[in-house]
Coordinates of C-alpha atoms and ligand atoms in Angstrom, one line a residue:
M278 CA 22.1 17.2 -20.4
A279 CA 19.2 17.7 -18.2
L280 CA 20.2 15.9 -14.9
I281 CA 17.3 14.0 -13.5
P282 CA 16.9 14.8 -9.7
T283 CA 17.5 12.2 -7.3
L284 CA 15.3 11.7 -4.3
T285 CA 17.6 13.5 -2.2
Q286 CA 17.5 16.6 -4.3
Y287 CA 13.8 16.0 -4.9
L288 CA 13.5 16.1 -0.9
L289 CA 15.9 18.8 -0.3
E290 CA 14.0 21.3 -2.8
H291 CA 10.7 20.1 -1.1
L292 CA 12.1 21.1 2.2
A293 CA 12.9 24.7 1.2
K294 CA 9.2 25.2 0.2
H295 CA 8.0 23.3 3.4
P296 CA 10.6 23.5 6.1
Q297 CA 8.3 21.9 8.7
Q298 CA 8.3 18.4 6.8
R299 CA 11.9 18.0 7.7
D300 CA 11.4 14.9 9.6
L301 CA 8.8 13.4 6.8
A302 CA 11.6 14.1 4.2
L303 CA 14.2 12.0 6.5
I304 CA 11.5 9.3 7.0
M305 CA 11.3 9.1 3.1
S306 CA 14.8 8.8 2.7
D307 CA 14.9 6.1 5.3
L308 CA 12.3 4.3 3.4
S309 CA 14.2 4.5 0.1
A310 CA 17.3 2.8 1.6
I311 CA 14.9 0.1 2.9
G312 CA 13.6 -0.4 -0.6
K313 CA 17.3 -0.4 -2.1
Y314 CA 18.0 -3.6 0.4
I315 CA 14.7 -5.3 -0.4
S316 CA 15.2 -4.6 -4.2
R317 CA 18.5 -6.1 -4.1
E318 CA 17.6 -9.3 -2.0
T319 CA 14.5 -9.6 -4.1
N320 CA 16.2 -9.6 -7.5
R321 CA 18.8 -12.4 -6.2
A322 CA 16.0 -14.6 -4.3
G323 CA 16.8 -17.5 -6.3
I324 CA 20.6 -17.6 -5.6
A325 CA 20.3 -15.9 -2.1
G326 CA 18.8 -18.7 -0.6
V327 CA 15.6 -16.7 0.5
R328 CA 13.0 -18.3 -1.7
G329 CA 10.4 -20.6 -0.2
A330 CA 8.5 -20.8 2.9
A331 CA 10.0 -20.1 6.4
D332 CA 8.9 -22.2 9.0
A333 CA 6.1 -20.0 10.3
I334 CA 2.3 -18.8 10.0
N335 CA 1.9 -15.2 10.7
V336 CA -1.1 -13.4 12.5
Q337 CA -3.1 -13.3 9.4
G338 CA -2.7 -17.3 9.2
E339 CA -0.6 -17.2 6.1
Q340 CA 2.5 -19.0 5.6
V341 CA 5.4 -17.0 6.0
Q342 CA 8.0 -16.6 2.9
K343 CA 11.8 -16.3 3.9
L344 CA 11.7 -12.9 1.9
D345 CA 8.8 -11.9 4.4
V346 CA 11.1 -12.5 7.4
F347 CA 14.1 -10.9 5.7
A348 CA 11.9 -7.9 4.7
N349 CA 9.9 -7.5 8.1
E350 CA 13.0 -7.8 10.2
L351 CA 14.8 -5.1 8.1
C352 CA 12.0 -2.8 8.3
K353 CA 11.6 -3.2 12.0
D354 CA 15.5 -2.6 12.8
Y355 CA 16.0 0.3 10.5
L356 CA 12.7 2.1 11.3
R357 CA 13.4 1.5 15.0
R358 CA 16.9 3.1 14.8
T359 CA 15.5 6.2 12.8
G360 CA 14.1 7.6 16.0
H361 CA 11.1 9.0 13.9
F362 CA 8.5 6.8 15.1
C363 CA 6.9 6.2 18.7
A364 CA 5.3 2.8 17.4
L365 CA 5.5 0.5 14.3
A366 CA 2.8 -1.9 13.1
S367 CA 3.7 -4.7 10.6
E368 CA 1.5 -7.0 8.7
E369 CA 4.0 -9.6 9.9
E370 CA 3.6 -8.8 13.6
D371 CA 0.8 -9.8 16.0
T372 CA 0.6 -6.3 17.9
V373 CA 2.5 -3.0 17.8
V374 CA 6.3 -3.3 18.1
D375 CA 8.1 -1.7 20.6
M376 CA 10.5 1.0 19.9
E377 CA 12.8 -0.1 22.8
G378 CA 13.9 3.6 23.8
Y379 CA 14.5 4.7 20.3
G380 CA 10.9 6.6 20.1
S381 CA 10.6 8.2 23.1
S382 CA 10.5 12.1 21.4
A383 CA 8.9 10.6 18.2
R384 CA 6.3 12.6 16.6
Y385 CA 5.1 9.6 14.2
M386 CA 4.0 6.4 13.7
I387 CA 4.3 3.8 11.0
A388 CA 2.2 1.0 9.6
F389 CA 3.7 -1.2 7.0
D390 CA 3.2 -4.5 5.0
P391 CA 6.9 -5.4 4.4
L392 CA 6.3 -7.6 1.4
D393 CA 2.9 -7.7 -0.1
G394 CA 2.3 -10.4 -2.5
S395 CA 5.1 -12.7 -1.3
S396 CA 3.7 -15.7 -2.1
N397 CA 4.5 -14.8 -5.7
I398 CA 8.1 -14.4 -5.0
D399 CA 9.2 -17.9 -6.2
A400 CA 6.9 -17.2 -9.6
N401 CA 9.3 -14.1 -10.2
V402 CA 6.0 -11.9 -9.9
S403 CA 6.3 -8.3 -8.8
I404 CA 5.8 -7.7 -5.1
G405 CA 5.8 -4.7 -2.8
T406 CA 6.3 -3.0 0.4
I407 CA 3.4 -0.6 1.4
F408 CA 3.6 2.0 4.1
S409 CA 1.5 4.6 6.0
V410 CA 2.5 7.3 8.4
H411 CA 0.5 9.4 10.9
H412 CA 1.1 12.0 13.4
K413 CA 1.4 10.5 16.9
R414 CA -1.8 10.7 19.0
D415 CA -0.8 12.8 22.3
D416 CA -3.9 11.5 24.1
I417 CA -2.9 8.0 24.3
A418 CA 0.1 5.7 25.1
A419 CA 2.9 5.9 22.7
V420 CA 2.9 2.3 21.9
A421 CA -0.3 1.4 21.9
E422 CA -2.6 -0.1 19.1
E423 CA -5.0 2.8 19.3
Q424 CA -2.3 4.8 17.7
F425 CA -3.2 3.0 14.4
F426 CA -7.0 3.8 14.6
Q427 CA -6.8 6.9 12.9
N428 CA -8.8 8.3 10.0
G429 CA -7.3 7.9 6.7
H430 CA -7.4 11.5 5.8
D431 CA -5.0 12.2 8.2
Q432 CA -2.0 10.0 6.9
V433 CA 0.8 12.7 6.5
L434 CA 2.7 10.3 4.3
A435 CA 2.0 7.1 2.4
G436 CA 3.2 5.2 -0.5
Y437 CA 4.8 1.8 -1.9
L438 CA 7.8 0.3 -3.3
L439 CA 7.1 -2.0 -6.3
Y440 CA 10.0 -4.5 -7.1
G441 CA 9.1 -5.4 -10.6
S442 CA 10.7 -5.0 -14.0
S443 CA 12.3 -1.8 -12.3
T444 CA 12.2 -1.0 -8.7
V445 CA 9.9 2.1 -8.2
L446 CA 9.2 4.3 -5.2
V447 CA 5.5 6.1 -5.1
F448 CA 4.8 8.3 -2.4
S449 CA 2.6 11.2 -1.6
F450 CA 3.1 13.9 1.4
G451 CA -0.4 15.2 0.6
D452 CA 0.7 17.5 -2.4
G453 CA 0.4 14.9 -5.1
V454 CA 1.9 11.3 -6.2
H455 CA 5.5 11.1 -7.5
E456 CA 7.2 8.3 -8.6
F457 CA 11.0 7.5 -8.1
T458 CA 12.9 4.7 -10.4
L459 CA 15.8 3.0 -8.7
D460 CA 19.0 3.5 -11.0
Q461 CA 20.7 0.2 -9.9
G462 CA 24.3 1.5 -11.2
L463 CA 24.0 4.7 -9.4
G464 CA 22.3 3.2 -6.3
E465 CA 19.9 6.2 -6.4
F466 CA 16.1 6.7 -7.2
L467 CA 15.6 9.2 -9.8
L468 CA 12.4 11.2 -10.5
S469 CA 10.5 9.5 -13.3
N470 CA 7.0 10.7 -12.9
E471 CA 5.9 13.9 -11.2
R472 CA 2.3 14.6 -9.7
I473 CA 0.7 11.3 -11.3
R474 CA -2.9 11.5 -12.4
I475 CA -4.8 8.6 -12.9
P476 CA -6.3 8.5 -16.6
E477 CA -9.6 9.4 -17.2
A478 CA -9.9 6.2 -19.6
C479 CA -10.7 2.9 -17.6
P480 CA -9.4 0.3 -20.0
Y481 CA -8.8 -2.5 -17.1
Y482 CA -10.9 -4.2 -14.4
S483 CA -8.9 -6.2 -12.1
T484 CA -10.4 -9.0 -9.8
N485 CA -10.2 -12.5 -9.0
E486 CA -12.6 -14.0 -11.0
G487 CA -12.2 -17.1 -9.0
N488 CA -13.9 -15.6 -6.2
T489 CA -17.3 -15.5 -8.2
P490 CA -19.2 -18.1 -6.1
F491 CA -18.1 -16.2 -3.1
I492 CA -19.2 -12.7 -4.1
S493 CA -22.7 -10.6 -3.5
Q494 CA -25.3 -10.9 -6.6
K495 CA -24.8 -7.0 -6.8
D496 CA -20.9 -7.5 -7.1
R497 CA -21.3 -10.4 -9.9
Q498 CA -23.7 -7.7 -11.5
F499 CA -21.1 -5.2 -11.3
I500 CA -18.2 -7.1 -12.8
E501 CA -20.5 -8.3 -15.6
Y502 CA -21.4 -4.7 -16.3
V503 CA -17.8 -3.7 -16.7
K504 CA -17.2 -6.6 -19.1
M505 CA -20.3 -6.5 -21.0
E506 CA -21.3 -2.7 -21.2
K507 CA -18.0 -1.1 -20.5
K508 CA -16.0 -3.6 -22.5
M509 CA -12.9 -3.4 -20.1
T510 CA -10.0 -5.9 -20.6
T511 CA -9.1 -8.0 -17.3
R512 CA -5.8 -7.7 -15.8
Y513 CA -5.1 -9.5 -12.4
I514 CA -1.5 -10.2 -11.3
G515 CA -2.4 -11.2 -7.6
S516 CA 0.0 -8.7 -6.1
L517 CA -1.8 -5.7 -4.8
V518 CA 0.9 -3.3 -5.3
A519 CA 1.4 -4.2 -8.9
D520 CA -2.3 -4.4 -9.6
F521 CA -2.7 -0.8 -8.1
H522 CA 0.1 0.7 -9.9
R523 CA -0.8 -0.5 -13.4
N524 CA -4.2 1.3 -12.7
L525 CA -2.4 4.2 -11.2
V526 CA -0.6 4.9 -14.5
K527 CA -2.7 3.4 -17.1
G528 CA -6.3 3.7 -15.7
G529 CA -8.2 1.0 -14.3
I530 CA -10.4 -0.4 -11.4
F531 CA -9.4 -3.1 -8.8
L532 CA -11.9 -4.9 -7.1
Y533 CA -11.4 -7.2 -4.1
P534 CA -15.2 -7.5 -2.7
G535 CA -16.3 -9.0 0.4
L536 CA -16.4 -12.4 0.4
D537 CA -18.9 -15.2 1.6
K538 CA -16.9 -18.4 1.8
D539 CA -18.9 -20.0 4.6
G540 CA -22.4 -19.6 3.3
T541 CA -23.4 -17.4 6.2
G542 CA -24.5 -14.3 4.4
I543 CA -21.8 -12.3 5.8
Y544 CA -19.4 -10.8 3.5
K545 CA -16.0 -10.3 4.6
G546 CA -12.9 -8.1 3.1
K547 CA -9.6 -9.9 2.7
L548 CA -7.1 -6.8 2.4
R549 CA -6.0 -5.0 5.4
L550 CA -7.1 -1.6 6.0
N551 CA -4.2 0.0 7.9
Y552 CA -1.3 -0.9 5.6
E553 CA -3.0 -1.8 2.3
A554 CA -6.1 -0.2 1.6
K555 CA -5.5 3.1 3.6
P556 CA -2.2 4.1 2.1
L557 CA -3.2 3.1 -1.4
A558 CA -6.7 5.2 -1.0
F559 CA -4.4 7.9 0.1
L560 CA -2.4 7.9 -3.2
A561 CA -5.7 7.1 -5.5
E562 CA -7.3 10.3 -3.9
Q563 CA -4.2 12.5 -4.5
A564 CA -4.1 11.3 -7.9
G565 CA -7.7 12.1 -8.7
G566 CA -8.8 8.6 -8.1
G567 CA -11.4 7.0 -5.4
A568 CA -11.3 4.1 -3.1
T569 CA -14.5 2.3 -1.1
D570 CA -15.3 -0.6 0.7
G571 CA -18.8 -0.5 -1.0
A572 CA -20.2 1.8 1.3
R573 CA -17.8 4.2 2.6
D574 CA -14.7 6.1 1.4
I575 CA -11.8 4.1 2.6
L576 CA -10.2 7.4 3.9
D577 CA -13.4 7.7 6.1
I578 CA -12.9 4.4 7.8
V579 CA -11.5 4.6 11.2
P580 CA -9.8 1.1 12.2
D581 CA -10.8 -0.4 15.7
K582 CA -8.4 -3.4 15.3
L583 CA -4.9 -3.3 14.0
H584 CA -5.0 -6.0 11.4
Q585 CA -8.7 -4.8 10.4
R586 CA -9.8 -6.2 7.0
T587 CA -11.6 -4.6 4.4
A588 CA -13.4 -4.9 0.9
L589 CA -11.3 -2.8 -1.5
I590 CA -12.6 -1.3 -4.7
I591 CA -9.8 1.3 -5.9
G592 CA -8.6 3.3 -8.9
N593 CA -10.6 5.1 -11.5
K594 CA -12.8 8.0 -9.9
D595 CA -16.0 7.6 -11.9
M596 CA -15.9 3.8 -11.7
V597 CA -15.5 3.8 -8.1
E598 CA -18.4 6.0 -7.7
E599 CA -20.5 4.0 -10.1
Y600 CA -19.7 1.0 -7.9
R601 CA -20.5 2.6 -4.7
M602 CA -23.5 4.1 -6.5
R603 CA -24.7 0.8 -7.9
D604 CA -28.4 -0.3 -7.6
Q605 CA -29.0 -2.1 -4.3
V606 CA -30.2 -5.8 -5.1
Ligands
P6P713 P1 -6.0 -13.6 -3.9 C1 -1.3 -11.0 -1.6 O1 -1.3 -12.2 -1.0 C2 -2.4 -10.2 -1.3 O2 -2.5 -9.6 0.0 C3 -2.4 -9.0 -2.4 O3 -1.2 -8.5 -2.7 C4 -3.2 -9.4 -3.4 O4 -4.0 -8.2 -3.9 C5 -4.2 -10.4 -3.0 O5 -3.7 -10.7 -1.7 C6 -4.3 -11.6 -3.7 O6 -5.6 -12.2 -3.0 O7 -7.1 -14.2 -3.0 O8 -6.5 -13.2 -5.3 O9 -4.8 -14.6 -4.2

């Protein structure tokens, strides 16, 4: 019986070919351990007393869920102790998290969304953890927000954990996108899909149609186009990682255009650039897909704020390109 490689075996084989990526392999191992902890807590949320809202509003102005707090504290403590990072940025933290001496010789920094889609926890809908790793910049202070103002093409590792019908870990070091599935019995992530390519076919469009009154005319026209001309089927889970993962493996385009909710004529993005759009855009590109904010490739956007938001159109390359080139109204 051919044994399916564990993540550890896969990383050791990767290291034999890329010895210079030792630290990245160790980081990947640490992130998989975090995924196991969050998966266990998520899978028993209803009996672990971690359902429902915590008594806090985060920097995003969102109601914090109890599982958000668990996931965020776990990520901070675990990642700090690895010693791999000079700085951490979390969706749940106002500013950069100090490594308290653990990161003095660190060569990397990490931005993460500890639990994306957490408003869906109580409905038992899939949720995820998203991470983005860059080299530390030596031209600025180690624990500085500017460490996170880097071009998306320069990510050295990006990926996510998806806590769904199974728990999957999907990541790329920049040489293809690979998926591992958690074998709960073994307590190991096993290789389940190597060198994933987004299918050429694009059967799904994924957008919150409830935002129709708030998007631009040309965005409304494009969504009508994919419905009426391209005859796509709609799928919208409302958890970015789940919507992205479906499109990654089955083909599709996800659209979260800018919204003008106050009638100013200014269309603002909702999703966060540093720890949602950039890492997923890195994976999309590695899998033969694309990602844009409507004007620019997401990976070309250099953030100038830690929690900068962006419009995000991501998935099938041809459809993303059609969106980017759509007629200006
Ligand atoms: P809406 C979840 O809160 C999230 O950040 C993403 O996971 C998801 O894609 C998006 O917001 C859903 O937003 O406005 O459609 O509820």
